Tab-separated table of C-alpha atoms in Angstrom:
chain	number	residue	atom	x	y	z
S	397	MET	CA	8.765	6.393	-8.117
S	398	ARG	CA	8.482	9.348	-10.537
S	399	ALA	CA	10.937	11.914	-10.600
S	400	SER	CA	10.296	14.962	-8.289
S	401	ALA	CA	9.523	18.311	-10.012
S	402	GLN	CA	10.487	21.713	-8.838
S	403	MET	CA	8.029	22.785	-5.841
S	404	LEU	CA	5.745	25.925	-6.374
S	405	THR	CA	5.087	28.679	-3.838
S	406	VAL	CA	1.504	28.873	-3.098
S	407	GLY	CA	1.331	32.236	-4.788
S	408	ALA	CA	2.989	30.802	-7.801
S	409	ALA	CA	0.908	27.508	-7.918
S	410	ALA	CA	-2.312	29.690	-7.704
S	411	ALA	CA	-1.275	31.826	-10.664
S	412	LEU	CA	-0.423	28.751	-12.629
S	413	LEU	CA	-3.657	27.040	-11.941
S	414	ILE	CA	-5.760	30.365	-13.030
S	415	GLY	CA	-3.643	30.273	-16.251
S	416	CYS	CA	-4.473	26.536	-16.912
S	417	VAL	CA	-8.214	27.499	-16.387
S	418	SER	CA	-8.099	30.074	-18.942
S	419	GLY	CA	-5.632	28.962	-21.446
S	420	PRO	CA	-4.173	25.828	-22.751
S	421	ALA	CA	-3.446	23.057	-20.260
S	422	ALA	CA	0.374	23.034	-19.417
S	423	SER	CA	1.955	19.845	-20.810
S	424	ARG	CA	2.824	17.001	-18.739
S	425	ASP	CA	5.822	15.309	-18.083
S	426	ALA	CA	5.013	11.436	-17.991
S	427	ASP	CA	7.601	10.736	-15.300
S	428	GLU	CA	6.512	13.457	-13.112
S	429	SER	CA	4.200	12.946	-10.045
S	430	ARG	CA	2.007	16.037	-8.993
S	431	VAL	CA	-0.803	16.494	-6.424
S	432	LEU	CA	-3.240	19.527	-6.390
S	433	VAL	CA	-4.409	20.355	-2.594
S	434	PHE	CA	-7.684	21.857	-2.696
S	435	SER	CA	-8.954	23.830	0.531
S	436	LYS	CA	-11.820	25.860	-0.483
S	437	THR	CA	-14.366	26.257	2.259
S	438	ALA	CA	-18.066	27.168	2.219
S	439	GLY	CA	-18.879	26.567	5.777
S	440	PHE	CA	-16.591	26.206	8.956
S	441	ARG	CA	-13.029	26.925	8.056
S	442	HIS	CA	-10.265	25.061	9.877
S	443	ASP	CA	-7.304	27.453	11.269
S	444	SER	CA	-5.180	24.321	10.560
S	445	ILE	CA	-5.121	24.675	6.656
S	446	PRO	CA	-2.013	26.329	6.307
S	447	GLU	CA	-0.210	23.828	8.382
S	448	GLY	CA	-1.906	20.987	6.384
S	449	ILE	CA	-0.720	22.630	3.119
S	450	ALA	CA	2.848	22.966	4.444
S	451	ALA	CA	2.828	19.446	5.581
S	452	VAL	CA	1.778	17.979	2.067
S	453	ARG	CA	4.538	20.199	0.536
S	454	ASP	CA	7.218	18.837	2.737
S	455	LEU	CA	5.916	15.338	2.083
S	456	GLY	CA	6.158	16.006	-1.772
S	457	THR	CA	9.964	17.150	-1.140
S	458	GLU	CA	10.447	14.023	0.618
S	459	GLY	CA	8.396	11.703	-1.360
S	460	GLY	CA	9.256	13.030	-4.975
S	461	PHE	CA	6.050	14.664	-6.000
S	462	ALA	CA	5.242	18.047	-6.855
S	463	VAL	CA	2.506	20.020	-5.000
S	464	ASP	CA	0.165	22.897	-6.090
S	465	ALA	CA	-2.334	24.426	-3.713
S	466	THR	CA	-5.561	26.302	-4.682
S	467	GLU	CA	-8.948	27.567	-3.266
S	468	ASP	CA	-10.149	28.468	-6.765
S	469	ALA	CA	-12.785	25.910	-7.884
S	470	GLY	CA	-11.832	27.049	-11.526
S	471	ALA	CA	-9.121	24.686	-11.320
S	472	PHE	CA	-11.487	21.617	-11.678
S	473	THR	CA	-11.533	21.412	-15.527
S	474	THR	CA	-10.893	18.174	-17.469
S	475	ARG	CA	-7.597	19.687	-19.062
S	476	ASN	CA	-6.294	21.060	-15.823
S	477	LEU	CA	-7.188	18.114	-13.643
S	478	ALA	CA	-5.358	15.858	-16.092
S	479	ARG	CA	-1.967	17.330	-14.808
S	480	TYR	CA	-2.418	15.750	-11.523
S	481	ASP	CA	-2.175	12.235	-10.033
S	482	ALA	CA	-4.279	12.954	-6.954
S	483	VAL	CA	-6.314	15.670	-5.635
S	484	VAL	CA	-6.110	16.366	-1.684
S	485	PHE	CA	-9.332	17.703	-0.351
S	486	LEU	CA	-7.968	19.531	2.950
S	487	SER	CA	-10.439	20.255	5.486
S	488	THR	CA	-12.955	21.736	2.524
S	489	THR	CA	-16.435	22.141	3.888
S	490	GLY	CA	-19.869	22.622	2.420
S	491	ASP	CA	-20.658	23.086	-1.553
S	492	VAL	CA	-17.169	23.986	-3.183
S	493	LEU	CA	-17.780	23.079	-6.705
S	494	ASP	CA	-20.578	23.870	-9.234
S	495	ASP	CA	-22.053	21.296	-11.611
S	496	THR	CA	-19.644	21.635	-14.505
S	497	GLN	CA	-16.607	21.420	-11.905
S	498	GLN	CA	-18.147	18.142	-10.462
S	499	ALA	CA	-18.738	16.579	-13.855
S	500	ALA	CA	-15.123	17.169	-14.404
S	501	PHE	CA	-13.867	15.874	-11.275
S	502	GLU	CA	-15.998	12.659	-11.820
S	503	ARG	CA	-14.197	12.163	-15.320
S	504	TYR	CA	-10.775	12.719	-13.693
S	505	ILE	CA	-11.691	9.876	-11.292
S	506	GLU	CA	-13.190	7.554	-13.818
S	507	ARG	CA	-10.100	7.839	-15.652
S	508	GLY	CA	-7.987	6.835	-12.873
S	509	GLY	CA	-7.293	9.718	-10.929
S	510	GLY	CA	-6.529	9.808	-7.073
S	511	TYR	CA	-8.311	11.341	-4.316
S	512	VAL	CA	-7.230	12.279	-0.643
S	513	GLY	CA	-9.623	13.370	1.839
S	514	ILE	CA	-8.482	14.860	5.203
S	515	HIS	CA	-10.693	15.367	8.029
S	516	ALA	CA	-13.560	18.014	6.852
S	517	ALA	CA	-13.295	16.486	3.473
S	518	ALA	CA	-16.142	14.338	4.921
S	519	ASP	CA	-18.162	17.720	5.607
S	520	THR	CA	-18.214	18.584	2.002
S	521	GLU	CA	-20.695	18.353	-0.949
S	522	TYR	CA	-23.581	16.456	0.973
S	523	ASP	CA	-25.935	16.730	-2.198
S	524	TRP	CA	-23.344	15.238	-4.699
S	525	ALA	CA	-23.598	11.383	-4.457
S	526	PHE	CA	-20.659	10.807	-6.430
S	527	TYR	CA	-18.379	12.691	-3.713
S	528	GLY	CA	-20.268	10.759	-0.921
S	529	GLY	CA	-19.377	7.442	-2.391
S	530	LEU	CA	-15.606	8.699	-3.064
S	531	ALA	CA	-15.315	9.831	0.264
S	532	GLY	CA	-16.738	7.016	1.839
S	533	ALA	CA	-18.854	8.443	4.671
S	534	TYR	CA	-20.386	11.859	5.687
S	535	PHE	CA	-19.578	13.821	8.766
S	536	GLN	CA	-22.188	13.945	11.504
S	537	SER	CA	-20.943	15.300	14.430
S	538	HIS	CA	-17.898	15.330	17.003
S	539	PRO	CA	-17.106	15.787	20.590
S	540	ALA	CA	-14.629	18.042	22.129
S	541	ILE	CA	-10.792	17.653	21.134
S	542	GLN	CA	-9.388	14.860	23.381
S	543	PRO	CA	-6.858	11.855	23.310
S	544	ALA	CA	-8.123	8.668	21.885
S	545	THR	CA	-6.787	5.318	20.807
S	546	VAL	CA	-6.736	4.413	17.255
S	547	ASP	CA	-6.875	0.624	16.366
S	548	VAL	CA	-4.679	-0.064	13.402
S	549	GLU	CA	-6.510	-2.593	11.478
S	550	ASP	CA	-4.301	-2.972	8.293
S	551	ARG	CA	-0.776	-3.447	9.129
S	552	ALA	CA	0.426	-3.525	5.429
S	553	HIS	CA	-1.287	-0.319	3.613
S	554	PRO	CA	1.365	2.337	3.255
S	555	ALA	CA	-0.649	4.687	5.350
S	556	THR	CA	-0.638	2.564	8.291
S	557	SER	CA	2.301	0.067	8.016
S	558	ASP	CA	4.474	2.174	10.201
S	559	LEU	CA	1.913	2.791	13.018
S	560	PRO	CA	1.574	0.907	16.302
S	561	LYS	CA	-1.362	-1.387	16.486
S	562	ALA	CA	-2.590	0.882	19.288
S	563	TRP	CA	-2.097	4.573	18.167
S	564	ASP	CA	-2.637	7.018	20.794
S	565	ARG	CA	-2.950	10.655	19.808
S	566	THR	CA	-5.195	13.690	20.440
S	567	ASP	CA	-7.644	15.203	17.675
S	568	GLU	CA	-11.341	16.006	16.932
S	569	TRP	CA	-12.910	12.806	16.607
S	570	TYR	CA	-15.624	12.809	13.824
S	571	ASN	CA	-18.891	10.520	14.037
S	572	TYR	CA	-20.176	9.692	10.567
S	573	ARG	CA	-23.538	9.435	9.203
S	574	SER	CA	-22.875	5.522	8.004
S	575	ASN	CA	-20.260	3.037	8.378
S	576	PRO	CA	-18.019	2.806	5.295
S	577	ARG	CA	-16.967	-0.778	6.079
S	578	ASP	CA	-19.116	-2.839	3.656
S	579	HIS	CA	-18.024	-0.835	0.488
S	580	ALA	CA	-14.375	0.585	1.621
S	581	HIS	CA	-11.416	-1.107	3.275
S	582	VAL	CA	-11.077	0.282	6.771
S	583	LEU	CA	-7.283	0.920	7.818
S	584	ALA	CA	-8.009	2.073	11.052
S	585	SER	CA	-10.942	2.666	13.679
S	586	LEU	CA	-11.449	4.335	16.970
S	587	ASP	CA	-11.588	2.642	20.110
S	588	GLU	CA	-14.816	4.240	21.596
S	589	SER	CA	-14.053	3.136	25.100
S	590	SER	CA	-10.832	5.367	24.966
S	591	TYR	CA	-12.784	8.593	24.737
S	592	THR	CA	-15.833	10.296	25.094
S	593	GLY	CA	-18.398	11.183	22.450
S	594	GLY	CA	-18.241	8.286	20.080
S	595	THR	CA	-21.552	7.410	18.451
S	596	MET	CA	-20.871	4.486	16.107
S	597	SER	CA	-21.751	1.651	18.505
S	598	GLY	CA	-18.226	0.341	18.690
S	599	ASP	CA	-17.624	-0.052	15.153
S	600	HIS	CA	-16.067	3.350	14.544
S	601	PRO	CA	-13.776	3.402	11.197
S	602	ILE	CA	-11.375	6.595	10.996
S	603	ALA	CA	-9.290	6.090	8.215
S	604	TRP	CA	-10.155	3.975	5.056
S	605	CYS	CA	-9.299	3.415	1.370
S	606	GLN	CA	-11.080	1.970	-1.810
S	607	GLU	CA	-10.842	1.784	-5.413
S	608	TYR	CA	-14.054	3.917	-6.695
S	609	ARG	CA	-15.233	4.246	-10.262
S	610	GLY	CA	-11.825	3.681	-11.687
S	611	GLY	CA	-9.842	5.853	-9.324
S	612	ARG	CA	-8.110	5.394	-6.068
S	613	ALA	CA	-9.378	6.954	-2.787
S	614	PHE	CA	-7.944	7.362	0.705
S	615	TYR	CA	-9.489	9.209	3.735
S	616	THR	CA	-8.459	10.036	6.921
S	617	GLY	CA	-10.490	11.706	9.653
S	618	GLY	CA	-7.504	13.035	11.604
S	619	GLY	CA	-6.049	16.600	11.003
S	620	HIS	CA	-8.207	18.955	12.680
S	621	THR	CA	-5.562	20.603	14.885
S	622	LYS	CA	-2.520	22.602	13.826
S	623	GLU	CA	-0.644	20.312	15.859
S	624	SER	CA	-1.481	17.222	13.804
S	625	TYR	CA	0.626	18.260	10.866
S	626	ALA	CA	3.887	18.463	12.986
S	627	GLU	CA	3.183	14.920	14.276
S	628	PRO	CA	5.617	12.433	12.743
S	629	ALA	CA	3.268	9.597	12.761
S	630	PHE	CA	0.475	11.217	11.599
S	631	ARG	CA	2.826	12.921	8.683
S	632	ARG	CA	3.911	9.224	7.814
S	633	HIS	CA	0.071	8.336	7.652
S	634	LEU	CA	-0.730	11.082	5.247
S	635	SER	CA	2.393	10.354	3.122
S	636	GLY	CA	1.207	6.807	2.961
S	637	GLY	CA	-2.205	7.791	1.836
S	638	ILE	CA	-0.898	10.022	-0.857
S	639	ARG	CA	1.712	7.591	-1.952
S	640	TYR	CA	-1.214	5.081	-2.621
S	641	ALA	CA	-3.666	7.781	-4.402
S	642	ILE	CA	-1.077	8.680	-6.579
S	643	GLY	CA	-0.286	5.138	-7.434
S	644	ASP	CA	3.399	5.090	-6.297
S	645	ALA	CA	2.433	2.296	-3.571
S	646	GLN	CA	0.138	-0.618	-4.199
S	647	ALA	CA	-2.496	-1.962	-1.777
S	648	ASP	CA	-5.571	-4.353	-1.213
S	649	CYS	CA	-8.247	-1.684	-0.834
S	650	ARG	CA	-11.133	-4.192	-1.364
S	651	PRO	CA	-13.566	-4.330	1.619
S	652	GLU	CA	-12.608	-7.120	4.024
S	653	ASN	CA	-15.139	-8.558	6.276
S	654	GLY	CA	-15.716	-12.002	7.981
S	655	TYR	CA	-11.938	-13.048	8.642
S	656	ARG	CA	-10.723	-14.373	11.797
S	657	PRO	CA	-7.157	-14.173	13.090
S	658	LEU	CA	-4.814	-17.385	12.740
S	659	PHE	CA	-1.873	-15.076	13.827
S	660	ASP	CA	-2.793	-11.662	15.325
S	661	GLY	CA	0.841	-10.442	16.430
S	662	THR	CA	0.687	-12.125	19.691
S	663	ALA	CA	2.742	-14.946	21.249
S	664	GLN	CA	-0.773	-16.536	22.368
S	665	SER	CA	-1.854	-16.708	18.747
S	666	LEU	CA	1.423	-18.434	17.967
S	667	SER	CA	0.526	-21.438	20.216
S	668	ALA	CA	-1.659	-22.727	17.298
S	669	TRP	CA	1.273	-22.926	15.080
S	670	LYS	CA	4.067	-25.495	14.850
S	671	GLN	CA	7.522	-25.399	13.305
S	672	ALA	CA	8.381	-28.258	10.997
S	673	GLY	CA	12.104	-28.728	10.064
S	674	PRO	CA	15.004	-26.606	10.654
S	675	GLY	CA	15.080	-22.946	11.268
S	676	SER	CA	12.527	-20.783	13.095
S	677	PHE	CA	10.660	-17.725	13.098
S	678	SER	CA	11.011	-14.768	15.547
S	679	LEU	CA	8.199	-12.647	16.960
S	680	SER	CA	9.212	-8.761	17.376
S	681	ASP	CA	7.413	-6.371	19.668
S	682	ASP	CA	5.116	-4.631	16.653
S	683	GLY	CA	3.645	-8.258	15.897
S	684	THR	CA	6.054	-9.246	13.006
S	685	LEU	CA	7.060	-12.875	12.257
S	686	THR	CA	10.454	-12.959	10.586
S	687	SER	CA	12.157	-16.119	8.995
S	688	HIS	CA	15.509	-17.439	10.182
S	689	GLY	CA	17.509	-20.405	8.612
S	690	GLY	CA	15.822	-23.559	7.376
S	691	LEU	CA	14.605	-25.235	5.059
S	692	GLY	CA	11.549	-25.334	7.325
S	693	MET	CA	7.989	-24.192	7.639
S	694	LEU	CA	5.900	-22.988	10.433
S	695	TRP	CA	2.227	-24.348	9.797
S	696	TYR	CA	-1.116	-23.829	11.437
S	697	THR	CA	-2.378	-26.846	13.594
S	698	GLY	CA	-5.479	-25.351	14.870
S	699	SER	CA	-5.117	-26.975	18.113
S	700	GLY	CA	-3.597	-23.936	20.006
S	701	ALA	CA	-5.282	-22.244	23.186
S	702	ASP	CA	-6.268	-19.228	21.027
S	703	SER	CA	-6.819	-20.644	17.696
S	704	GLY	CA	-10.328	-19.692	17.619
S	705	ALA	CA	-11.111	-22.753	15.251
S	706	ASP	CA	-14.455	-24.188	15.141
S	707	SER	CA	-15.131	-27.953	14.620
S	708	GLY	CA	-15.633	-29.219	11.298
S	709	ALA	CA	-13.663	-29.811	8.065
S	710	ASP	CA	-13.194	-26.360	7.258
S	711	SER	CA	-11.889	-25.190	10.615
S	712	GLY	CA	-8.364	-26.194	10.966
S	713	GLY	CA	-7.005	-28.766	13.391
S	714	ASP	CA	-6.293	-32.186	12.210
S	715	SER	CA	-8.706	-31.988	9.246
S	716	GLY	CA	-7.099	-28.806	7.712
S	717	PHE	CA	-9.157	-26.396	5.860
S	718	GLY	CA	-11.396	-26.944	2.665
S	719	SER	CA	-12.858	-23.919	1.024
S	720	TYR	CA	-11.468	-20.591	2.248
S	721	SER	CA	-9.699	-17.315	1.553
S	722	LEU	CA	-6.424	-16.756	3.315
S	723	LYS	CA	-4.849	-13.383	3.697
S	724	LEU	CA	-1.550	-12.401	5.220
S	725	ASP	CA	1.051	-9.412	4.801
S	726	TRP	CA	4.557	-9.959	3.704
S	727	LYS	CA	7.804	-7.997	3.365
S	728	VAL	CA	11.210	-9.185	1.749
S	729	ALA	CA	14.275	-7.348	2.735
S	730	GLY	CA	15.893	-8.008	-0.803
S	731	ASP	CA	16.120	-10.951	-2.779
S	732	ASP	CA	14.739	-13.267	-0.405
S	733	ASN	CA	12.939	-16.445	-0.991
S	734	SER	CA	9.913	-17.804	0.977
S	735	GLY	CA	6.129	-18.898	0.416
S	736	VAL	CA	2.958	-19.806	1.420
S	737	PHE	CA	2.023	-23.471	1.433
S	738	VAL	CA	-1.595	-24.768	1.176
S	739	GLY	CA	-3.365	-27.938	0.839
S	740	PHE	CA	-0.976	-30.319	2.711
S	741	PRO	CA	-1.606	-32.917	5.358
S	742	ALA	CA	-0.406	-32.484	9.061
S	743	SER	CA	3.375	-33.316	9.268
S	744	ASP	CA	6.496	-32.516	11.205
S	745	ASP	CA	8.579	-32.909	7.658
S	746	PRO	CA	8.290	-29.759	5.509
S	747	TRP	CA	8.922	-31.911	2.496
S	748	SER	CA	5.538	-33.263	3.010
S	749	ALA	CA	4.123	-29.900	2.002
S	750	VAL	CA	6.252	-29.594	-0.907
S	751	ASN	CA	5.343	-33.114	-2.160
S	752	ASN	CA	1.672	-32.939	-1.393
S	753	GLY	CA	0.432	-29.328	-1.291
S	754	TYR	CA	1.157	-26.020	-3.373
S	755	GLU	CA	3.288	-23.187	-2.510
S	756	ILE	CA	2.443	-19.776	-3.654
S	757	GLN	CA	5.826	-18.023	-4.053
S	758	ILE	CA	7.640	-15.109	-2.682
S	759	ASP	CA	10.807	-14.490	-4.685
S	760	ALA	CA	11.938	-11.675	-6.957
S	761	THR	CA	14.335	-12.859	-9.404
S	762	ASP	CA	13.915	-16.817	-10.115
S	763	ALA	CA	12.223	-18.387	-13.325
S	764	PRO	CA	8.583	-17.160	-13.926
S	765	ASP	CA	7.021	-20.211	-12.565
S	766	ARG	CA	9.261	-19.682	-9.330
S	767	THR	CA	8.806	-15.971	-8.692
S	768	THR	CA	6.442	-13.911	-6.638
S	769	GLY	CA	2.622	-14.907	-7.499
S	770	ALA	CA	3.527	-18.262	-8.997
S	771	VAL	CA	2.257	-21.568	-7.938
S	772	TYR	CA	5.829	-22.794	-7.436
S	773	SER	CA	7.043	-24.921	-10.540
S	774	PHE	CA	3.301	-25.445	-11.753
S	775	GLN	CA	2.128	-22.098	-12.816
S	776	SER	CA	3.721	-18.729	-13.415
S	777	ALA	CA	1.575	-15.688	-12.273
S	778	ASP	CA	0.472	-13.331	-14.881
S	779	ILE	CA	3.812	-11.246	-14.769
S	780	LYS	CA	2.590	-8.048	-16.194
S	781	LYS	CA	-0.103	-7.780	-13.507
S	782	ARG	CA	2.091	-8.976	-10.911
S	783	ASP	CA	4.766	-6.383	-11.716
S	784	ARG	CA	2.262	-3.523	-11.425
S	785	ALA	CA	0.831	-4.847	-8.229
S	786	LEU	CA	4.084	-5.440	-6.381
S	787	ASN	CA	5.853	-3.371	-4.080
S	788	PRO	CA	9.454	-3.298	-4.020
S	789	PRO	CA	11.680	-4.851	-1.186
S	790	GLY	CA	11.096	-3.127	2.185
S	791	GLU	CA	7.467	-2.515	1.771
S	792	TRP	CA	4.823	-4.627	2.713
S	793	ASN	CA	2.543	-6.768	0.243
S	794	THR	CA	-0.876	-8.563	0.735
S	795	TYR	CA	-1.654	-11.987	-0.503
S	796	GLU	CA	-5.224	-13.099	-0.693
S	797	ILE	CA	-4.930	-16.990	-1.466
S	798	ARG	CA	-8.613	-18.291	-2.281
S	799	VAL	CA	-9.309	-22.185	-2.423
S	800	GLU	CA	-12.484	-23.578	-3.465
S	801	GLY	CA	-12.610	-27.157	-4.382
S	802	GLU	CA	-9.389	-27.811	-6.604
S	803	ARG	CA	-9.134	-24.176	-7.599
S	804	LEU	CA	-6.429	-21.850	-6.341
S	805	ARG	CA	-6.588	-18.129	-6.801
S	806	VAL	CA	-3.946	-15.761	-6.008
S	807	TRP	CA	-4.495	-11.969	-5.419
S	808	LEU	CA	-1.487	-9.432	-4.794
S	809	ASN	CA	-2.274	-6.095	-3.269
S	810	GLY	CA	-5.913	-6.610	-4.638
S	811	VAL	CA	-4.968	-7.717	-8.129
S	812	LYS	CA	-5.815	-11.338	-9.310
S	813	VAL	CA	-2.300	-12.594	-10.683
S	814	ASN	CA	-3.097	-16.469	-10.678
S	815	ASP	CA	-5.911	-18.816	-11.385
S	816	PHE	CA	-4.776	-22.499	-11.113
S	817	THR	CA	-6.623	-25.688	-10.823
S	818	ASN	CA	-5.203	-28.909	-9.383
S	819	THR	CA	-5.576	-31.936	-11.580
S	820	ASP	CA	-2.927	-34.087	-9.979
S	821	PRO	CA	-4.552	-36.986	-8.378
S	822	ALA	CA	-1.724	-37.229	-5.822
S	823	ARG	CA	-2.606	-33.647	-4.541
S	824	SER	CA	-5.961	-32.023	-3.374
S	825	LEU	CA	-6.851	-28.717	-2.397
S	826	ARG	CA	-9.873	-29.939	-0.867
S	827	ASP	CA	-8.743	-30.638	2.591
S	828	GLY	CA	-5.276	-29.385	4.056
S	829	HIS	CA	-3.270	-27.159	6.061
S	830	VAL	CA	-1.625	-23.725	5.436
S	831	GLY	CA	1.964	-22.644	6.396
S	832	ILE	CA	4.818	-20.123	5.904
S	833	GLN	CA	8.166	-21.081	4.691
S	834	ASN	CA	11.523	-20.300	6.392
S	835	HIS	CA	13.825	-21.025	3.338
S	836	GLY	CA	17.230	-20.821	4.392
S	837	ALA	CA	20.108	-18.608	6.405
S	838	ASP	CA	20.220	-16.089	3.727
S	839	ASP	CA	16.823	-15.513	3.453
S	840	GLN	CA	14.752	-13.261	5.948
S	841	VAL	CA	10.911	-12.696	5.129
S	842	SER	CA	8.498	-11.147	7.222
S	843	PHE	CA	4.880	-11.832	8.000
S	844	ARG	CA	2.005	-10.247	9.599
S	845	ASP	CA	-1.884	-10.617	10.187
S	846	ILE	CA	-2.439	-13.843	8.877
S	847	ARG	CA	-6.345	-14.326	8.589
S	848	ILE	CA	-8.667	-16.664	7.217
S	849	LYS	CA	-12.541	-16.677	6.207
S	850	GLU	CA	-14.110	-19.873	5.381
S	851	LEU	CA	-16.161	-20.152	2.337
S	852	PRO	CA	-19.249	-22.481	1.362
S	853	THR	CA	-18.145	-25.523	-0.153
S	854	LYS	CA	-18.757	-25.782	-3.838
S	855	PRO	CA	-18.526	-28.882	-5.824
S	856	ALA	CA	-16.039	-28.734	-8.503
S	857	THR	CA	-15.459	-30.640	-11.787
S	858	PRO	CA	-11.703	-31.144	-12.101
S	859	LEU	CA	-10.334	-30.254	-15.474
S	860	PRO	CA	-8.859	-32.890	-17.802
S	861	HIS	CA	-5.588	-34.224	-16.272
S	862	GLY	CA	-2.747	-32.094	-17.163
S	863	ALA	CA	-4.794	-28.923	-17.854
S	864	SER	CA	-5.103	-25.719	-15.778
S	865	SER	CA	-7.174	-22.509	-15.976
S	866	GLY	CA	-4.854	-20.099	-16.954
S	867	ASN	CA	-4.583	-16.696	-15.701
């Protein structure tokens, strides 16, 4: 977290920006986070813009980042934009930047800048392809303001981790000209059966994030009404999106398609799992599993009533999984210990997984080959990449564990931190089960949304015995 800077009034912020445009750029404190709220309109003007600016200022005070606000497109110069960690397009409409200003903003994003789009930011710059890709989708139409149910798809991203899975709220719900799901990571979507006027054939993203041309982007379709900016849940939603955009929180914002749930937060999905060894996991009302006691392991048998497993070697059940991408979200409260096991045979003994499979570790303070992102006792994560990607205790993280042949790769919040190849003839990743560890009485680790995507089986040539692929 960067230190907070003194907040500016709207008038003072505008004066500062004009000065920065016409004169030398102000120096930037490397420890200071700063956000620019841009709300110029060349089309319809939302009367909620003042409430939106005030809300972002409040979030800055609470979250430790300074906020400037302007409707002067002259603020879009290379030197001035370099002062900001993110630019918030707050219900902008129409063509708001000229060619020179657009070029400066493109350079800003390509150099790692952040973008936050709120509501009518999707009704902006239709003839600027770079902006359309950054925003993710353009506005098409909307029905009347009405209540609807928002299905929260990503329970780990800071913009949605505190929201219920079904989020009921009132707003003006946009339809979009295209579906961003193929190129952006959808955080939440609208249940079109819960309101009238949806036109996206049942797949209706309403909030998403992505890494785009070197920068970070977050968009939410909410925020039409003045009342939105007084809603605690919507304010948390905005705060998380801004924190992601400025780099204060990490998340996996790669597109995610083709996964099926192994654990979806329901007791029914747990019928396909089995506890091995002592201890247990408790299921909370918000769909979170939390470990208790141990040393034990909860593993996926694939034989539950709602397992969703298909037949075949890559579909769970007694044969386990072969080639796959496993994703799951996890959180520690402090210096807690757990891990994700892969590639082990079915057994009621958790030590069978230890001795025959591999553990991707979750632990803050052990030796490098036994801390978060490590293949436990076999290979450390890339520590620098891991540290940059890791959220602190109390915040959610996402693992992707990809197994193809004897190769095991680990992504933490979208960043690859480990690349390991099994060469031990006593172990094999080609056919095995997956599980999560409950380590002991002093370790409480939480998990959400465990999902898998089977991958085509590829023949692999093992490396010489004792070798590994490195990071």
